PDB file of C-alpha atoms in Angstrom:
ATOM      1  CA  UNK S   1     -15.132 -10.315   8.145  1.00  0.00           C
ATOM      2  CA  UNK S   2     -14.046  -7.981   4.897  1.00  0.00           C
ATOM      3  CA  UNK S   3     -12.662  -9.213   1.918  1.00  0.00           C
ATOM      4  CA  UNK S   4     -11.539  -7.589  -1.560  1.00  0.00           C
ATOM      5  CA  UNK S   5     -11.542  -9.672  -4.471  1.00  0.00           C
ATOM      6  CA  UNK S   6      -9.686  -8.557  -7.514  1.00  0.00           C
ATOM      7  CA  UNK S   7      -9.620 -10.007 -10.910  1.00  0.00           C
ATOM      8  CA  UNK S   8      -8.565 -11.189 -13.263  1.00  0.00           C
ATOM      9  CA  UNK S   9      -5.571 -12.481 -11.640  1.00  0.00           C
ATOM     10  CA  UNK S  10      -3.300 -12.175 -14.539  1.00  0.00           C
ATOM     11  CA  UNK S  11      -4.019 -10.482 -17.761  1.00  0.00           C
ATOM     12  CA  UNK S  12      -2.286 -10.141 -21.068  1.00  0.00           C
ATOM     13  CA  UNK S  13      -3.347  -7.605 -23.758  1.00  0.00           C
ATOM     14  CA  UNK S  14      -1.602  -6.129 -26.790  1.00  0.00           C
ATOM     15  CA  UNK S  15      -0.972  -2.208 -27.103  1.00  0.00           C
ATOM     16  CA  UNK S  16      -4.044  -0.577 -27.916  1.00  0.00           C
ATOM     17  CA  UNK S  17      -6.662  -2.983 -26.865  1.00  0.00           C
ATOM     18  CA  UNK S  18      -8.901  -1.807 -23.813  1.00  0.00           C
ATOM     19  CA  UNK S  19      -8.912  -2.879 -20.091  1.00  0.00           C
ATOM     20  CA  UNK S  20     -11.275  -3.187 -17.244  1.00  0.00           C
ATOM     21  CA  UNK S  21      -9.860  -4.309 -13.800  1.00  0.00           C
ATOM     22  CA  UNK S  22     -12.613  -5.114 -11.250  1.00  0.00           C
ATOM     23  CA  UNK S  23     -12.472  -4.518  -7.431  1.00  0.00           C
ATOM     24  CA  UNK S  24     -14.990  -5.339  -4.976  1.00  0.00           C
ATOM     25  CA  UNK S  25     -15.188  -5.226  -1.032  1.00  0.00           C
ATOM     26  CA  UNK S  26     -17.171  -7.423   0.996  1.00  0.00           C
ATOM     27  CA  UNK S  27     -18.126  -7.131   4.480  1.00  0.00           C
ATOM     28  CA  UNK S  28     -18.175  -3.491   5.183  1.00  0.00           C
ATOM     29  CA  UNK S  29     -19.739  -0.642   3.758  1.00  0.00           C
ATOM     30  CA  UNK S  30     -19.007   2.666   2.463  1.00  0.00           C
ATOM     31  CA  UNK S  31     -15.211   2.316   2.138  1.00  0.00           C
ATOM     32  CA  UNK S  32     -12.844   4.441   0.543  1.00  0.00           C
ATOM     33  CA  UNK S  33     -11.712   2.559  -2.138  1.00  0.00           C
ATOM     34  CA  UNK S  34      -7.484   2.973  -4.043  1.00  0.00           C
ATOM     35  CA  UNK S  35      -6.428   2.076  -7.102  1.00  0.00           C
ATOM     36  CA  UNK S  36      -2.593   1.397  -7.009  1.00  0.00           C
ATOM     37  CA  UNK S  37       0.072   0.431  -9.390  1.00  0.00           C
ATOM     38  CA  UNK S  38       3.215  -1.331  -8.937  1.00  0.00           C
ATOM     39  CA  UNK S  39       5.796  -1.658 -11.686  1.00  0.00           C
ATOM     40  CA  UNK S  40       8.624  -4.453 -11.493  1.00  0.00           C
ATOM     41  CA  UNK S  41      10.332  -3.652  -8.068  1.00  0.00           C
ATOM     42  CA  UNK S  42       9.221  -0.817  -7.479  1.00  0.00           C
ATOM     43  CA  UNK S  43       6.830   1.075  -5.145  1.00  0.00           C
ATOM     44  CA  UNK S  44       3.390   1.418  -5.017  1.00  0.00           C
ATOM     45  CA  UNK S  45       2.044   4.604  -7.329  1.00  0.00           C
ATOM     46  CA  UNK S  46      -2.063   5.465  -5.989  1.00  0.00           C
ATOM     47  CA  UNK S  47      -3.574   6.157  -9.216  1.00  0.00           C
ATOM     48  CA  UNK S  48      -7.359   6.769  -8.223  1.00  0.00           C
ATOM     49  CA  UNK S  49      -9.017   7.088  -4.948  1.00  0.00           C
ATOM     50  CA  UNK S  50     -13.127   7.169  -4.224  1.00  0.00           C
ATOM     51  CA  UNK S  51     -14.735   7.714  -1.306  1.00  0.00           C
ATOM     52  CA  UNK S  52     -18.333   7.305  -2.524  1.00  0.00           C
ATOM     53  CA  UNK S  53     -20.330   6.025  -5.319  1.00  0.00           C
ATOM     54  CA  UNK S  54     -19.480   8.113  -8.383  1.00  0.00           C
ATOM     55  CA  UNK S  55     -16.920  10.289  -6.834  1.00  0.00           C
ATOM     56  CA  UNK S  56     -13.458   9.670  -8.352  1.00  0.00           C
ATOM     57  CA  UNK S  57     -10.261  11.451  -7.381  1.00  0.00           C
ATOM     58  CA  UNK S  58      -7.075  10.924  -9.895  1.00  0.00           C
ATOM     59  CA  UNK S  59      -3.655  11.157  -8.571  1.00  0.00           C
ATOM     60  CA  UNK S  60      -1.627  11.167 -12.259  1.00  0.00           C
ATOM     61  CA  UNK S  61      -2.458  12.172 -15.373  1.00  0.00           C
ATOM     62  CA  UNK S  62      -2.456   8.907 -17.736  1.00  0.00           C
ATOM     63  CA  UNK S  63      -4.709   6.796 -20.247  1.00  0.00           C
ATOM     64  CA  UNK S  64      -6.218   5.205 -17.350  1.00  0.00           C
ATOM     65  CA  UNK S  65      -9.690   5.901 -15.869  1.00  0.00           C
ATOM     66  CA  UNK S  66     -11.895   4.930 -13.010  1.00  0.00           C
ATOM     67  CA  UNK S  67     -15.344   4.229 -11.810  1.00  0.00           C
ATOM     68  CA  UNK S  68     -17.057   2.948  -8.956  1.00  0.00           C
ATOM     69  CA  UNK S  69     -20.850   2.363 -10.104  1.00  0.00           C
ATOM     70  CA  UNK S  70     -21.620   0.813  -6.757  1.00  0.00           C
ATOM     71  CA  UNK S  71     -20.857   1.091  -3.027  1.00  0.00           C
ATOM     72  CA  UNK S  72     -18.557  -1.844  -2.892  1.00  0.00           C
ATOM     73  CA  UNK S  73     -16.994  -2.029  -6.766  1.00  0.00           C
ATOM     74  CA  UNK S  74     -14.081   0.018  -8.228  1.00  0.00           C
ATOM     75  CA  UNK S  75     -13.462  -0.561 -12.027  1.00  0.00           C
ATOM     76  CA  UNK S  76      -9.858   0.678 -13.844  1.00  0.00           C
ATOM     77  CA  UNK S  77     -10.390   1.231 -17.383  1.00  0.00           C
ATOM     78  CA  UNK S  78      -8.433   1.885 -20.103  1.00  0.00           C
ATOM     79  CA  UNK S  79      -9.499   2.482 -24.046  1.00  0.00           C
ATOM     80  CA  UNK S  80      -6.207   1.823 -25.623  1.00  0.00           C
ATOM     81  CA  UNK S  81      -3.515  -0.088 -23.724  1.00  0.00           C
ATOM     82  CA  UNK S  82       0.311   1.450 -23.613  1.00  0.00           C
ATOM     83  CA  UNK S  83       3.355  -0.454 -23.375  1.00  0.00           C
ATOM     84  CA  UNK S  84       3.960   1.654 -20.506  1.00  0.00           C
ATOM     85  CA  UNK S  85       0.532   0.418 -18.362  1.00  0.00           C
ATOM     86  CA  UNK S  86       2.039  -2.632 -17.741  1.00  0.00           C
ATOM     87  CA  UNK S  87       2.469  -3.705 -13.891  1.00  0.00           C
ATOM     88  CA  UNK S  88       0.810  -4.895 -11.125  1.00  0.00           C
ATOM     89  CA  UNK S  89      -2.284  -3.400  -9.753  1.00  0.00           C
ATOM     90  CA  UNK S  90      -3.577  -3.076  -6.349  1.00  0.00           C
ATOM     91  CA  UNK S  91      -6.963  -2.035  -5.304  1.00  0.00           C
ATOM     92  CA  UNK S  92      -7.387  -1.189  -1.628  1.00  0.00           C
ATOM     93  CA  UNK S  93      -9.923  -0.151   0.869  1.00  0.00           C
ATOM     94  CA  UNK S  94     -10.218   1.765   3.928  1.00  0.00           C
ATOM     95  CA  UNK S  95     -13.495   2.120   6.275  1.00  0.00           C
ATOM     96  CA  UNK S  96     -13.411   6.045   7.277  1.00  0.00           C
ATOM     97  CA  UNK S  97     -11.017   8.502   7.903  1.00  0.00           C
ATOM     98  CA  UNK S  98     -10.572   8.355  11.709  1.00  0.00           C
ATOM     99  CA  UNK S  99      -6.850   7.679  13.064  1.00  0.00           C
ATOM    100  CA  UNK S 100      -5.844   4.248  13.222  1.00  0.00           C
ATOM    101  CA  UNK S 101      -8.854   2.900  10.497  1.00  0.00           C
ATOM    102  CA  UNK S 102      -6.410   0.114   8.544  1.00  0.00           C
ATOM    103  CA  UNK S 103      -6.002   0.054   4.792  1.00  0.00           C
ATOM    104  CA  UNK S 104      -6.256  -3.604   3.638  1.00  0.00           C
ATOM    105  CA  UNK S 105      -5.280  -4.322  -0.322  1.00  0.00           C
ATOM    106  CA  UNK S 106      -6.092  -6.883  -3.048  1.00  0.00           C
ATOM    107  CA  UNK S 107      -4.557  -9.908  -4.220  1.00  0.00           C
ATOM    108  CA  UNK S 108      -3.682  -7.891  -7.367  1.00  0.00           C
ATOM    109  CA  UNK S 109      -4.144  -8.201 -10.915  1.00  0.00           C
ATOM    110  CA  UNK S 110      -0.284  -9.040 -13.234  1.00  0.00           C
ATOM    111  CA  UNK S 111      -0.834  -6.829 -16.054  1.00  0.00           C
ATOM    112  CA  UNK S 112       0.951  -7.288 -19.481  1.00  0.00           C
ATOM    113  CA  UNK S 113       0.577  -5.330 -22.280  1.00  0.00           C
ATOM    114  CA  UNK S 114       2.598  -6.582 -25.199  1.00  0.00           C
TER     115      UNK S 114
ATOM    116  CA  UNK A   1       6.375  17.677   2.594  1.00  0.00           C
ATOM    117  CA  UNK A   2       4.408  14.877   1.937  1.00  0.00           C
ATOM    118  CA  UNK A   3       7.493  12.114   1.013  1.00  0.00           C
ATOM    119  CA  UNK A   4       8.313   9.272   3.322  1.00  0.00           C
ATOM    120  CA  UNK A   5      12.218   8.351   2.774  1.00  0.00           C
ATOM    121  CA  UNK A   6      12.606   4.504   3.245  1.00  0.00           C
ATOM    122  CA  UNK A   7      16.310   3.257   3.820  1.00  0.00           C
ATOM    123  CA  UNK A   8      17.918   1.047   3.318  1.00  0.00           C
ATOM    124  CA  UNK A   9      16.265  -0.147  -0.257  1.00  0.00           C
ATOM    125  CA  UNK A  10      17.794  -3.636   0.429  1.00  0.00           C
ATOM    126  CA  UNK A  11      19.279  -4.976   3.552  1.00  0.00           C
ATOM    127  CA  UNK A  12      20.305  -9.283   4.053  1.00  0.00           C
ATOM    128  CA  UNK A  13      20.444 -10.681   7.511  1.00  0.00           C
ATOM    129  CA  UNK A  14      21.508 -13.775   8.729  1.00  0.00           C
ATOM    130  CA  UNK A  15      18.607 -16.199  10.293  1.00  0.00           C
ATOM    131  CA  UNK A  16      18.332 -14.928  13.925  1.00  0.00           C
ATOM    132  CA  UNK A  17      19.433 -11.214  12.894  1.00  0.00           C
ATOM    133  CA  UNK A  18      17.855  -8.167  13.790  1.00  0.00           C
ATOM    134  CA  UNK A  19      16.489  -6.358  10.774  1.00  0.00           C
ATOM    135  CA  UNK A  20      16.223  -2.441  10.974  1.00  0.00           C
ATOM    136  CA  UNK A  21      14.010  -0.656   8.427  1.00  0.00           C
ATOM    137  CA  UNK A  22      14.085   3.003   9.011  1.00  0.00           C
ATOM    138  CA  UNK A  23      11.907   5.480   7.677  1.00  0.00           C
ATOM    139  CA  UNK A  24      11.638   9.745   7.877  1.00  0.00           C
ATOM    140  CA  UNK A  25       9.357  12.632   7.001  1.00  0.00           C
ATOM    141  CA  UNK A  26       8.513  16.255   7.179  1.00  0.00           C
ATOM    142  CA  UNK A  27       4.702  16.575   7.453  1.00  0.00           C
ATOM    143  CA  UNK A  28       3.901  16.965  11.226  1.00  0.00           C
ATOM    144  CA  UNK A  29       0.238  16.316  10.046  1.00  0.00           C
ATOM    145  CA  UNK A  30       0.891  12.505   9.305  1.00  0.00           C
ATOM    146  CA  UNK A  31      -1.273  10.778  12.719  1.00  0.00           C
ATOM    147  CA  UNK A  32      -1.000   7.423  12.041  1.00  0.00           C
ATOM    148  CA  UNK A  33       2.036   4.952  10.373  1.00  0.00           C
ATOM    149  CA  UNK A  34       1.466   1.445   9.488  1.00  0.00           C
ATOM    150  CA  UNK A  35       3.861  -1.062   8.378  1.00  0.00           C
ATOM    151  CA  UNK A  36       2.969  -3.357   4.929  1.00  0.00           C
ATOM    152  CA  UNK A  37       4.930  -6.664   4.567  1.00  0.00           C
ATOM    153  CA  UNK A  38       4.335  -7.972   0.956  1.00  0.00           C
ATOM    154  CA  UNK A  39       5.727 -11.140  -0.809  1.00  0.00           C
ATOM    155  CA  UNK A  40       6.188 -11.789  -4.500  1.00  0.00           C
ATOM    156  CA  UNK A  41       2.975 -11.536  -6.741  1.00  0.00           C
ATOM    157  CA  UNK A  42       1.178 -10.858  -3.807  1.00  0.00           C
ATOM    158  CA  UNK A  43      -0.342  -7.802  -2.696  1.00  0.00           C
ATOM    159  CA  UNK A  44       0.783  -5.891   0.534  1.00  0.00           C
ATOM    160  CA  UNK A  45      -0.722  -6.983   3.732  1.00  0.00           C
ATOM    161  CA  UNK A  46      -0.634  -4.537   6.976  1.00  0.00           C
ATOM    162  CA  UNK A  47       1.907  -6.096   9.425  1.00  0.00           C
ATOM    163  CA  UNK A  48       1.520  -3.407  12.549  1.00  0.00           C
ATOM    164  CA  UNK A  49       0.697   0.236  12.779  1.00  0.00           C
ATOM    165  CA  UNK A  50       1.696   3.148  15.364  1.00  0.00           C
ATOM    166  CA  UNK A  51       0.207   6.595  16.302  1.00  0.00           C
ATOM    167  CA  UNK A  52       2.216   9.344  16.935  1.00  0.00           C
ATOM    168  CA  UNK A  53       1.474   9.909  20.680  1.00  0.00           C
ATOM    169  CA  UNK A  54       3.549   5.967  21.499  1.00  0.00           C
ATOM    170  CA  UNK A  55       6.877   5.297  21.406  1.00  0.00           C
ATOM    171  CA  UNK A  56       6.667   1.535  20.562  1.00  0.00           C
ATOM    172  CA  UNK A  57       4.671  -0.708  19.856  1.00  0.00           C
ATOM    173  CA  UNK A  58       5.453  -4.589  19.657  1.00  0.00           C
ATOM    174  CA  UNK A  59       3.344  -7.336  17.502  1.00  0.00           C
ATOM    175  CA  UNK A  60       4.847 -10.449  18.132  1.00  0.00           C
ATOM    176  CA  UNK A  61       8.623 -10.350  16.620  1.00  0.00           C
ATOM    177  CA  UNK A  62       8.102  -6.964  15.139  1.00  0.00           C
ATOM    178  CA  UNK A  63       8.544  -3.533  16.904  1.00  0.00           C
ATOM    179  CA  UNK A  64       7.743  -0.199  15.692  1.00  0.00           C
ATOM    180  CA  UNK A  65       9.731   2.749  17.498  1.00  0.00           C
ATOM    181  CA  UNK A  66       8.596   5.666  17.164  1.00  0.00           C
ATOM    182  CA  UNK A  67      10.129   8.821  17.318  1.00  0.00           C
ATOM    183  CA  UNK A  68       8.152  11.922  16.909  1.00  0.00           C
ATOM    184  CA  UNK A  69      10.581  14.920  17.593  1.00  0.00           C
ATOM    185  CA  UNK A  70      13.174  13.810  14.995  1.00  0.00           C
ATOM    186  CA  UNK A  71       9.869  12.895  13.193  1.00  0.00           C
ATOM    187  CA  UNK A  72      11.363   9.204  11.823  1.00  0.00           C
ATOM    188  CA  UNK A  73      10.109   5.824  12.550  1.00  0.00           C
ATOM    189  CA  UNK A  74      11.674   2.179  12.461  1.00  0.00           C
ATOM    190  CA  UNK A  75      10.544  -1.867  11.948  1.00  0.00           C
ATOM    191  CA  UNK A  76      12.382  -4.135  13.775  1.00  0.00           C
ATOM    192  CA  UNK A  77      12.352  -7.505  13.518  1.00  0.00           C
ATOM    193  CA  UNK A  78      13.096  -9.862  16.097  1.00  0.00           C
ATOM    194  CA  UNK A  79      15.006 -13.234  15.854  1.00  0.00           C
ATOM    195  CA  UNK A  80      14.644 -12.628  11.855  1.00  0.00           C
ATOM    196  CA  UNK A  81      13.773 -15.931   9.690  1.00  0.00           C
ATOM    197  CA  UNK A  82      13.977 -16.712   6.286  1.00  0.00           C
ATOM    198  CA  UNK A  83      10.065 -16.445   5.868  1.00  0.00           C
ATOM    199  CA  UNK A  84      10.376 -12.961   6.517  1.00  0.00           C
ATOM    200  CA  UNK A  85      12.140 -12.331   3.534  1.00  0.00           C
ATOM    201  CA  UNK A  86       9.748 -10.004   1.304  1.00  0.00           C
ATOM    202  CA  UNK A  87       9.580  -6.361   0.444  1.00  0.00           C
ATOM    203  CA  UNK A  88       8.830  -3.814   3.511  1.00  0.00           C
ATOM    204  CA  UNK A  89       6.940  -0.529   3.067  1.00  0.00           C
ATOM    205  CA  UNK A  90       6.609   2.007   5.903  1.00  0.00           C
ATOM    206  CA  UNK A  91       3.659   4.397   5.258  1.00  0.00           C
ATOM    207  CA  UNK A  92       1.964   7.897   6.609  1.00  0.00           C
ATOM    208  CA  UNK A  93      -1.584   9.010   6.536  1.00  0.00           C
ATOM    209  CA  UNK A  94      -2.546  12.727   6.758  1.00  0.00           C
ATOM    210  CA  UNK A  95      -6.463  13.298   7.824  1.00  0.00           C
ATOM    211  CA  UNK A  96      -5.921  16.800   6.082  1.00  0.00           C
ATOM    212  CA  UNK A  97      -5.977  14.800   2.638  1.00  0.00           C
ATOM    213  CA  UNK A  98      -8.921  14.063   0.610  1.00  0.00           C
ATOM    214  CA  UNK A  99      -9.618  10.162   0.963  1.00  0.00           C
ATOM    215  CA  UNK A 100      -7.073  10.311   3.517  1.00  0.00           C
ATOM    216  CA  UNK A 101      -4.412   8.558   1.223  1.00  0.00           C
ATOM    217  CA  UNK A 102      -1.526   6.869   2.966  1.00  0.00           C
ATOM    218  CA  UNK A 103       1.894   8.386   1.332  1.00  0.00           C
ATOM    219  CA  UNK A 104       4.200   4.929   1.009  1.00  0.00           C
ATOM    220  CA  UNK A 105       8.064   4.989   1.331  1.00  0.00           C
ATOM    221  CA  UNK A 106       9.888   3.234  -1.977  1.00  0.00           C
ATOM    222  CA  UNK A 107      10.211  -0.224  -0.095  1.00  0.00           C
ATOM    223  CA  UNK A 108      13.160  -1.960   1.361  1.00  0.00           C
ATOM    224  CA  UNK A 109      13.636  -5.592   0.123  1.00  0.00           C
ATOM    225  CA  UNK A 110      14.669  -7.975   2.961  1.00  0.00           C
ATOM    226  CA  UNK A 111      16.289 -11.274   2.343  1.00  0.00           C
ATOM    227  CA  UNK A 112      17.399 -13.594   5.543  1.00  0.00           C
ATOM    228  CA  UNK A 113      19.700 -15.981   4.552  1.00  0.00           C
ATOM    229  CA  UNK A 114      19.754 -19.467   6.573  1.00  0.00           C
TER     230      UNK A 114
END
């Protein structure tokens, strides 16, 4: 069966230190792979998508970045932390783009950025 | 065109109730519209999913109905207990989309009270 791992689980950084978020998908193969973020009761913002190695798609303009260096592993990246970048984020995958192929998410990583 | 509206944002039930989320949008293209139940520091998990070409579709105690000429769609949830209390987010997907990326409503926060 498929499983997505994110970590760390909780994170806490000061404002202008730099991040890296790890994502990785077991079980399946070539998935499209979602960054998301989720402020404090709020929806869910898609930040990033991939749907191969290499090939990054960003949704907003920010300090963030993205990179998927292997099949099954998504990396968010940041070189200075904002005030503003902190939240809760969600990676995700999704195996093709036929109807009905389920998105699954992460457990999520609590970021805080004091 | 490519906004899901989500209503109500919050809605409380009494144990036993009938929850109704209810969700609309404007992009005919959308073919497929899962629900995502998620809980507190956790990330979302699919609950149940519909295509546009059925009505209704029932998982259990929750029902999606389906209605594709007035283009909205609605969660139900049967005999509603106090472990369904979490946040609710309908969703679209549009094949026409790079990465085909699912467009989330804002999320309506259910609490059943005992």
């Amino acid at each position: 069966s498929q499983t997505i791992h994110q970590w760390p689980a909780t994170l806490v950084q000061p404002v202008g230190s730099p991040l890296s978020l790890e994502c990785t998908v077991e079980g399946t193969s070539n998935p499209n792979l979602y960054w998301y973020r989720q402020a404090a009761g709020r929806g869910l913002q898609l930040l990033f998508y991939s749907v191969g190695i290499g090939q990054i798609s960003s949704e907003v303009p920010q300090n963030l970045s993205a990179s998927r260096p292997q099949d099954r592993q998504f990396i968010l990246s940041s070189k200075k932390l904002l005030l503003s970048d902190s939240g809760f984020y969600l990676c995700a995958w999704r195996v093709g783009i036929a109807i009905g192929n389920e998105q699954y998410f992460g457990p999520g990583t609590r970021l805080t950025v004091t | 065109q490519q906004q899901v509206k989500q209503s109500p944002q919050s809605l409380i039930v009494q144990k036993g109730g009938i929850p109704i989320i209810n969700c609309a949008y404007e992009n005919t293209a959308f073919d497929y519209f899962p629900w995502y139940q998620q809980f507190p520091g956790k990330g979302p998990a699919l609950l149940i999913a519909i295509r546009p070409d059925v009505s209704e579709k029932k998982e259990g105690r929750f029902t999606i109905s389906f209605n594709k000429s007035a283009k909205q769609f609605s969660l139900h949830i049967m005999d509603s207990q106090p472990g369904d209390s979490a946040t609710y987010f309908c969703a679209a997907s549009n094949p026409e989309t790079s990465g085909s990326r699912l467009t989330f409503g804002e999320g309506t926060q259910l609490t059943v009270n005992p």
